[in-house]
Coordinates of C-alpha atoms and ligand atoms in Angstrom, one line a residue:
M245 CA 0.0 0.0 0.0
I246 CA 1.3 3.4 -0.8
D247 CA 1.7 5.6 2.2
K248 CA 1.0 9.1 0.8
T249 CA 1.6 11.1 3.9
F250 CA 5.0 10.0 5.0
D251 CA 8.3 11.4 3.8
H252 CA 11.5 10.6 5.5
P253 CA 12.8 13.6 7.3
R254 CA 16.5 13.1 6.6
T255 CA 16.3 14.3 3.0
A256 CA 18.7 17.1 2.5
D257 CA 17.8 20.7 2.9
V258 CA 20.0 23.5 1.7
K259 CA 23.2 23.2 3.6
P260 CA 25.6 25.9 4.7
A261 CA 29.2 25.7 3.5
T262 CA 31.8 24.2 5.9
P263 CA 31.4 25.7 9.4
V264 CA 34.8 24.5 10.8
D265 CA 38.4 25.1 9.9
I266 CA 39.8 21.9 8.4
P267 CA 43.3 21.1 9.9
K268 CA 46.1 19.9 7.7
M269 CA 45.7 16.1 7.6
D270 CA 48.3 13.4 7.1
T271 CA 46.5 10.0 7.4
A272 CA 46.1 6.8 5.5
F273 CA 43.1 8.4 3.8
T274 CA 45.1 11.4 2.5
A275 CA 47.7 8.9 1.3
L276 CA 45.1 7.5 -1.0
G277 CA 44.7 10.9 -2.5
L278 CA 41.7 12.2 -0.5
T279 CA 41.5 15.9 0.6
D280 CA 42.0 17.1 4.1
A281 CA 38.3 17.8 4.4
L282 CA 37.3 14.2 3.6
A283 CA 40.1 12.7 5.7
F284 CA 39.0 14.9 8.6
G285 CA 35.4 13.9 8.0
V286 CA 36.1 10.2 8.2
Q287 CA 38.4 10.7 11.2
E288 CA 35.4 12.3 12.9
M289 CA 33.4 9.2 12.1
G290 CA 36.0 7.1 13.8
Y291 CA 37.7 5.5 10.7
V292 CA 41.4 5.0 11.3
T293 CA 42.5 2.8 8.5
P294 CA 40.9 2.3 5.1
T295 CA 39.4 -1.1 4.5
P296 CA 40.8 -3.2 1.6
I297 CA 38.1 -2.2 -0.9
Q298 CA 38.7 1.5 0.0
T299 CA 42.4 1.1 -0.5
Q300 CA 41.8 -0.5 -3.9
A301 CA 38.9 1.5 -5.2
I302 CA 39.5 5.1 -4.0
P303 CA 42.6 5.8 -6.2
I304 CA 40.8 4.4 -9.3
V305 CA 37.6 6.3 -8.7
L306 CA 39.6 9.5 -8.1
K307 CA 41.3 9.1 -11.5
G308 CA 37.9 8.8 -13.1
G309 CA 38.1 5.1 -14.0
D310 CA 35.2 2.7 -14.3
V311 CA 35.0 -0.1 -11.7
I312 CA 33.4 -3.4 -11.3
G313 CA 33.5 -4.1 -7.6
S314 CA 32.7 -7.1 -5.7
A315 CA 33.1 -7.0 -1.9
Q316 CA 31.4 -8.9 0.9
T317 CA 28.9 -6.9 2.8
G318 CA 30.2 -4.8 5.6
T319 CA 33.5 -4.1 4.0
G320 CA 33.2 -0.4 3.7
K321 CA 32.0 -0.4 0.1
T322 CA 29.9 2.7 0.4
A323 CA 32.8 4.9 1.5
A324 CA 35.0 3.3 -1.2
F325 CA 32.8 5.0 -3.8
A326 CA 31.3 7.9 -1.8
L327 CA 34.6 9.6 -0.7
P328 CA 36.2 9.8 -4.1
I329 CA 32.9 10.9 -5.7
I330 CA 32.5 13.7 -3.3
Q331 CA 36.1 14.8 -4.0
R332 CA 35.5 14.7 -7.8
L333 CA 32.3 16.7 -7.6
G334 CA 34.0 19.4 -5.5
A335 CA 31.5 22.2 -5.0
H336 CA 27.8 22.6 -5.4
G337 CA 26.6 22.7 -9.0
K338 CA 24.2 20.5 -11.0
L339 CA 23.0 17.0 -10.5
R340 CA 26.1 15.1 -11.5
C341 CA 26.1 11.9 -9.5
L342 CA 23.3 9.2 -9.5
I343 CA 23.4 6.2 -7.3
L344 CA 20.8 3.5 -8.1
E345 CA 19.9 1.1 -5.2
P346 CA 17.5 -1.9 -5.3
T347 CA 15.6 -1.1 -2.1
R348 CA 14.5 2.0 -0.2
E349 CA 16.4 0.9 2.9
L350 CA 19.7 0.8 0.9
A351 CA 19.0 4.1 -0.8
L352 CA 18.4 5.7 2.6
Q353 CA 21.6 4.2 4.0
V354 CA 23.7 5.4 1.1
E355 CA 22.1 8.9 1.2
E356 CA 22.9 9.1 4.9
A357 CA 26.5 8.0 4.3
F358 CA 26.9 10.7 1.6
Q359 CA 25.4 13.3 4.0
N360 CA 27.9 12.4 6.6
F361 CA 30.9 12.3 4.3
A362 CA 29.9 15.6 2.6
K363 CA 29.4 17.4 5.9
F364 CA 32.3 19.7 5.3
T365 CA 31.4 20.6 1.7
D366 CA 28.5 22.5 0.2
L367 CA 27.3 19.5 -1.9
R368 CA 23.7 18.6 -1.7
V369 CA 22.3 15.1 -1.5
T370 CA 18.8 14.1 -2.2
I371 CA 16.9 10.8 -2.2
V372 CA 13.9 9.4 -4.0
Y373 CA 12.2 6.0 -3.5
G374 CA 8.8 4.4 -4.0
G375 CA 6.0 3.7 -1.5
V376 CA 5.7 7.3 -0.2
G377 CA 4.1 10.5 -1.6
Y378 CA 5.7 12.5 -4.4
G379 CA 5.3 16.0 -2.9
K380 CA 8.4 16.4 -0.8
Q381 CA 10.6 14.5 -3.3
T382 CA 9.4 16.7 -6.1
D383 CA 10.2 19.8 -4.1
D384 CA 13.6 18.5 -3.2
L385 CA 14.4 17.6 -6.8
R386 CA 13.3 21.0 -8.0
R387 CA 15.4 22.7 -5.5
G388 CA 18.5 21.1 -7.0
M389 CA 21.2 18.8 -5.8
D390 CA 24.6 17.3 -6.8
I391 CA 24.1 13.7 -5.7
L392 CA 20.9 11.7 -6.0
A393 CA 20.3 8.3 -4.4
A394 CA 17.3 6.5 -6.0
T395 CA 15.4 3.3 -6.5
P396 CA 14.8 2.8 -10.3
G397 CA 11.0 2.8 -10.6
R398 CA 10.4 6.0 -8.6
L399 CA 13.3 7.8 -10.4
L400 CA 11.7 6.9 -13.8
D401 CA 8.4 8.4 -12.6
H402 CA 10.1 11.6 -11.6
L403 CA 12.0 11.8 -14.9
E404 CA 8.8 11.3 -16.8
Q405 CA 7.2 14.1 -14.8
G406 CA 10.2 16.4 -15.7
N407 CA 11.1 16.8 -12.0
C408 CA 14.8 16.3 -12.7
S409 CA 17.2 15.5 -15.6
L410 CA 20.1 13.2 -15.9
A411 CA 21.7 15.2 -18.7
N412 CA 24.6 16.3 -16.6
I413 CA 25.4 13.0 -14.9
D414 CA 29.2 12.6 -14.7
I415 CA 29.2 9.6 -12.3
L416 CA 26.7 6.8 -12.3
V417 CA 26.8 4.2 -9.5
L418 CA 24.9 0.9 -10.0
D419 CA 24.9 -0.7 -6.6
E420 CA 23.9 -4.2 -5.6
V421 CA 23.2 -5.0 -9.2
D422 CA 22.6 -8.7 -8.7
R423 CA 19.9 -7.8 -6.3
M424 CA 18.4 -5.5 -8.9
L425 CA 18.5 -8.4 -11.3
D426 CA 16.7 -10.6 -8.7
M427 CA 14.0 -8.0 -8.3
G428 CA 13.3 -7.6 -12.0
F429 CA 14.7 -4.1 -12.2
L430 CA 17.2 -4.6 -15.0
P431 CA 14.9 -3.1 -17.7
D432 CA 14.4 0.0 -15.6
V433 CA 18.1 0.2 -14.9
R434 CA 18.8 0.1 -18.7
R435 CA 16.3 2.8 -19.4
I436 CA 18.0 5.0 -16.7
V437 CA 21.5 4.3 -18.0
Q438 CA 20.3 5.3 -21.5
K439 CA 19.2 8.7 -20.2
C440 CA 22.7 9.4 -18.8
P441 CA 25.3 11.0 -21.0
K442 CA 27.6 8.5 -22.7
E443 CA 30.7 10.3 -21.5
R444 CA 30.6 9.4 -17.8
Q445 CA 32.2 7.4 -15.1
T446 CA 30.4 4.2 -14.1
L447 CA 30.8 2.2 -11.0
F448 CA 29.2 -1.2 -10.8
F449 CA 28.9 -3.2 -7.6
T450 CA 27.6 -6.8 -7.4
A451 CA 28.3 -9.9 -5.3
T452 CA 28.0 -12.3 -8.3
L453 CA 28.4 -11.8 -12.0
P454 CA 26.0 -14.1 -13.9
P455 CA 25.9 -13.7 -17.7
E456 CA 23.1 -11.1 -17.7
L457 CA 25.2 -8.9 -15.6
E458 CA 28.4 -9.5 -17.6
Q459 CA 26.4 -8.3 -20.5
L460 CA 25.0 -5.2 -18.7
A461 CA 28.5 -4.3 -17.5
G462 CA 29.9 -4.7 -21.0
W463 CA 27.3 -2.3 -22.3
A464 CA 27.4 0.2 -19.4
L465 CA 31.1 0.4 -18.5
R466 CA 34.2 1.4 -20.4
N467 CA 37.5 -0.4 -19.6
P468 CA 36.5 -1.2 -16.1
V469 CA 39.0 -2.2 -13.5
R470 CA 37.9 -5.2 -11.4
V471 CA 38.1 -4.7 -7.7
E472 CA 37.5 -7.9 -5.7
V473 CA 37.7 -8.1 -2.0
D474 CA 37.3 -11.6 -0.6
R475 CA 34.9 -14.1 -2.2
Q476 CA 31.3 -13.5 -1.4
R477 CA 31.1 -17.0 0.0
S478 CA 33.4 -16.2 2.9
P479 CA 31.6 -14.4 5.7
A480 CA 33.4 -11.8 7.7
E481 CA 36.1 -13.4 9.7
T482 CA 35.1 -11.5 12.8
V483 CA 31.9 -13.5 13.1
S484 CA 31.7 -16.8 15.1
H485 CA 29.1 -19.3 14.0
A486 CA 27.2 -22.0 15.9
F487 CA 24.4 -24.4 14.9
Y488 CA 21.9 -25.3 17.5
P489 CA 20.1 -28.6 16.6
V490 CA 16.5 -28.7 18.0
V491 CA 13.2 -30.1 17.0
A492 CA 10.7 -27.7 15.4
S493 CA 8.3 -27.7 18.3
Q494 CA 11.0 -26.5 20.7
K495 CA 12.5 -23.8 18.5
F496 CA 10.9 -20.9 20.3
E497 CA 11.8 -22.3 23.7
L498 CA 15.4 -22.6 22.6
L499 CA 15.4 -19.1 21.2
Q500 CA 14.2 -17.8 24.5
L501 CA 16.9 -19.6 26.4
L502 CA 19.5 -18.4 24.0
L503 CA 18.4 -14.8 24.5
E504 CA 18.4 -15.3 28.3
Q505 CA 21.8 -16.8 28.4
T506 CA 23.5 -14.5 26.0
E507 CA 24.8 -11.1 26.8
F508 CA 23.7 -9.1 23.8
K509 CA 23.5 -5.5 22.8
S510 CA 21.2 -6.0 19.8
V511 CA 20.0 -9.1 18.1
L512 CA 18.7 -9.5 14.6
I513 CA 16.5 -12.6 14.2
F514 CA 15.7 -13.9 10.8
S515 CA 12.6 -15.7 9.9
R516 CA 11.9 -17.4 6.6
T517 CA 8.3 -16.1 6.3
R518 CA 6.5 -12.8 7.1
M519 CA 3.9 -14.6 9.2
G520 CA 6.7 -16.4 11.1
A521 CA 8.4 -13.0 11.8
D522 CA 5.2 -11.6 13.2
R523 CA 4.6 -14.6 15.3
I524 CA 8.2 -14.6 16.8
A525 CA 7.9 -10.9 17.5
H526 CA 4.6 -11.3 19.2
R527 CA 5.9 -14.1 21.4
L528 CA 9.1 -12.2 22.3
V529 CA 7.1 -9.1 23.2
S530 CA 4.9 -11.2 25.5
K531 CA 8.1 -12.4 27.2
G532 CA 9.1 -8.8 27.9
H533 CA 11.5 -8.0 25.0
T534 CA 11.4 -4.8 23.0
V535 CA 11.0 -5.9 19.4
G536 CA 10.8 -4.3 16.0
V537 CA 9.6 -6.2 12.9
M538 CA 10.7 -5.7 9.3
H539 CA 9.2 -7.5 6.3
S540 CA 7.6 -6.6 3.0
D541 CA 4.0 -6.7 4.3
R542 CA 4.8 -3.7 6.6
N543 CA 4.5 -0.3 5.0
Q544 CA 7.4 2.1 4.5
R545 CA 6.7 4.1 7.7
E546 CA 6.6 0.9 9.8
R547 CA 9.8 -0.4 8.2
I548 CA 11.7 2.8 8.8
E549 CA 10.3 3.0 12.4
A550 CA 11.5 -0.6 13.1
L551 CA 14.9 0.0 11.6
E552 CA 15.5 3.4 13.3
G553 CA 14.1 2.0 16.5
F554 CA 16.6 -0.8 16.4
K555 CA 19.5 1.4 15.4
G556 CA 18.6 3.8 18.2
G557 CA 18.3 1.3 20.9
K558 CA 14.5 1.5 21.3
Y559 CA 14.3 -2.2 20.3
E560 CA 16.8 -4.7 21.5
V561 CA 15.5 -7.2 19.0
L562 CA 14.7 -6.8 15.3
V563 CA 12.8 -9.7 13.7
A564 CA 13.1 -9.7 9.9
T565 CA 12.7 -11.7 6.7
D566 CA 15.5 -11.7 4.1
I567 CA 14.4 -8.2 3.0
A568 CA 16.7 -6.9 5.7
A569 CA 19.6 -9.3 4.9
R570 CA 21.2 -7.5 2.0
G571 CA 23.5 -4.7 2.5
L572 CA 21.7 -3.0 5.4
D573 CA 24.2 -1.3 7.7
I574 CA 23.1 -1.6 11.2
V575 CA 26.0 -0.6 13.4
G576 CA 26.7 -2.8 16.5
V577 CA 24.5 -5.8 15.8
S578 CA 26.1 -8.2 18.3
H579 CA 24.1 -11.3 17.3
V580 CA 22.3 -12.6 14.3
I581 CA 20.0 -15.6 15.0
N582 CA 18.6 -17.6 12.2
Y583 CA 15.4 -18.8 13.6
D584 CA 14.9 -20.6 10.3
V585 CA 17.8 -21.9 8.2
P586 CA 17.9 -19.8 5.0
E587 CA 17.0 -21.7 1.8
N588 CA 20.0 -20.5 -0.1
A589 CA 23.5 -20.9 1.4
E590 CA 24.4 -17.5 0.0
D591 CA 21.6 -15.9 2.0
Y592 CA 23.3 -17.2 5.1
V593 CA 26.3 -15.1 4.3
H594 CA 24.2 -12.1 3.7
R595 CA 22.2 -12.5 6.9
I596 CA 25.2 -12.9 9.1
G597 CA 26.9 -10.0 7.2
R598 CA 24.7 -7.8 9.5
T599 CA 27.0 -8.6 12.4
G600 CA 30.8 -8.3 12.6
R601 CA 30.7 -5.3 10.2
A602 CA 33.9 -3.4 9.6
H603 CA 36.2 -5.3 12.0
K604 CA 33.7 -5.5 14.9
T605 CA 33.1 -9.0 16.3
G606 CA 29.7 -10.8 16.2
D607 CA 28.0 -14.1 16.8
A608 CA 25.7 -15.9 14.4
F609 CA 23.5 -18.6 15.9
T610 CA 21.3 -20.9 13.7
L611 CA 18.5 -23.1 14.9
V612 CA 18.7 -26.3 12.9
T613 CA 15.8 -28.8 12.8
E614 CA 16.0 -32.3 11.4
D615 CA 14.5 -31.0 8.1
D616 CA 17.2 -28.4 7.9
V617 CA 20.2 -30.7 8.1
R618 CA 20.8 -30.7 4.3
D619 CA 20.5 -26.9 4.1
A620 CA 22.8 -26.5 7.0
R621 CA 25.4 -28.7 5.3
S622 CA 25.0 -26.7 2.1
I623 CA 25.9 -23.6 4.1
E624 CA 29.1 -25.3 5.4
R625 CA 30.1 -26.4 1.9
Y626 CA 29.4 -23.0 0.5
M627 CA 31.6 -21.3 3.1
G628 CA 34.2 -24.1 3.0
M629 CA 34.1 -24.4 6.8
A630 CA 32.5 -26.6 9.5
V631 CA 30.2 -24.9 11.9
E632 CA 30.2 -26.2 15.5
R633 CA 27.0 -27.9 16.7
K634 CA 26.1 -26.7 20.2
K635 CA 23.8 -27.9 22.9
I636 CA 22.6 -25.7 25.7
D637 CA 23.1 -27.3 29.1
G638 CA 19.9 -27.8 31.0
F639 CA 17.5 -27.5 28.0
P640 CA 14.9 -30.2 28.0
Y641 CA 15.7 -31.6 24.6
I642 CA 13.1 -34.0 23.4
Y643 CA 15.1 -35.5 20.6
S644 CA 18.8 -36.0 20.3
A645 CA 19.5 -37.9 17.0
L646 CA 20.8 -34.6 15.6
F647 CA 23.7 -34.9 17.9
D648 CA 24.6 -38.3 16.9
E649 CA 28.4 -38.7 16.5
K650 CA 28.2 -40.1 13.0
A651 CA 26.0 -37.2 11.8
L652 CA 28.5 -34.7 13.2
A653 CA 31.5 -36.5 11.6
D654 CA 29.7 -36.6 8.3
T655 CA 29.1 -32.9 8.5
A656 CA 32.7 -32.2 9.2
A657 CA 33.8 -34.3 6.2
L658 CA 31.3 -32.6 3.9
A659 CA 32.2 -29.2 5.0
V660 CA 35.8 -29.1 3.8
K661 CA 35.5 -28.3 0.2
P662 CA 33.6 -25.4 -1.3
T663 CA 31.8 -26.2 -4.4
S664 CA 30.7 -23.7 -7.0
R665 CA 27.5 -25.6 -7.7
L666 CA 25.7 -23.6 -5.2
H667 CA 26.8 -20.3 -6.5
R668 CA 23.8 -18.2 -7.2
G669 CA 25.1 -16.9 -10.5
D670 CA 25.6 -20.5 -11.8
R671 CA 22.1 -21.7 -10.8
R672 CA 20.2 -19.6 -13.2
Ligands
AMP773 P1 29.5 -0.7 4.2 O1 30.1 -2.0 3.8 O2 29.8 0.4 3.3 O3 28.0 -0.9 4.4 O4 30.1 -0.3 5.6 C1 29.9 -1.0 6.8 C2 30.2 -0.2 8.0 O5 31.6 0.0 8.1 C3 29.6 1.2 8.1 O6 29.1 1.3 9.4 C4 30.7 2.1 7.9 O7 30.5 3.4 8.6 C5 31.9 1.4 8.5 N1 33.2 1.7 7.9 C6 33.4 1.9 6.6 N2 34.7 2.2 6.3 C7 35.3 2.1 7.5 C8 36.7 2.3 8.0 N3 37.7 2.5 7.1 N4 37.0 2.1 9.3 C9 36.0 1.8 10.2 N5 34.7 1.7 9.8 C10 34.4 1.8 8.5

């Protein structure tokens, strides 16, 4: 349902030029070619060393080169493109940079990152996405901006209504392109690319590169440099994993005990279905937890409220379906719990990518029922590592075959070798 009244308040208003004196900087970020103002900005945000994708991509983007980037989630990808883009744009002018994102949440996140990084410049950042009214977005677009973060469908609507033009785009960022493919957005993306000038810099980020995307990249990019940071299949090394075997009827009980026994700051719980997510949330609330819920049946206002409430500490638990798994940057998630094992091994990596982001540590717990044993093994094969099976002392387990020594040994043997068969790009 379209929520006509709500517009996110963070969208940029006219911003004054830099209010502080920028000191002379000599940091790992200036060594990559970034200005003092940008290095000062990231220092203020607590960044000390650039992440590998930043080290690789920033110099290329600064020189104006096209990039095909693949980096696991939480690697600092946004700053890897946002910082050099802000530097290249320099001062306020026309709409020169467009970033396409598959979901509203990702668009909001990227817009927020740009706002933070551009704090000491007079560049203006705006955002448009679907599911909300047009009024404020139209006003923002007409007021003018340098950088626009957008989801494809809504941007096309605004373009058709003449609310903005892509005629001066110098830099086009296609982010999470494999996700756009999954969501059926590629025709829209192509139409948007065609509306941008041919002379431009294009940055293309994707976790996998199936043939459709190879083709799109070949068409949209010019002599791109490939930047690859870790295979997508390997989750962040700062995350520890555990599988908790349990029968289906005892899942909630076990979840409750896990929450009781774990010292957590914030927990993200994944459910396979929307109804399941609602049910888990409801039961957790009745046990006294503060809980936000995020899935595609909730409207935009509810989703933002849940996400902001979780980020701000109002909710200690966020229950979500996989809609929240891709790319969302939620700082300080200490635990991810898979109430249901994800159907695709790759989704596991995305889900747990919500914790252990940018060098922080995190724990990923997965409840595994007898029906999930195969999927659990697929995950281990996909990641090329065995995950420890854990039992909670004192829990009244009603079935224990899942702990059987042979099953555990088999799992360990199966887990050693990664296979490309499960790679999403190959499956299509
Ligand atoms: P991203 O992969 O772009 O979603 O970034 C994940 C998280 O890492 C965000 O919270 C960033 O603010 C943070 N981050 C990005 N770069 C760095 C860095 N060089 N040092 C510390 N944190 C960073």
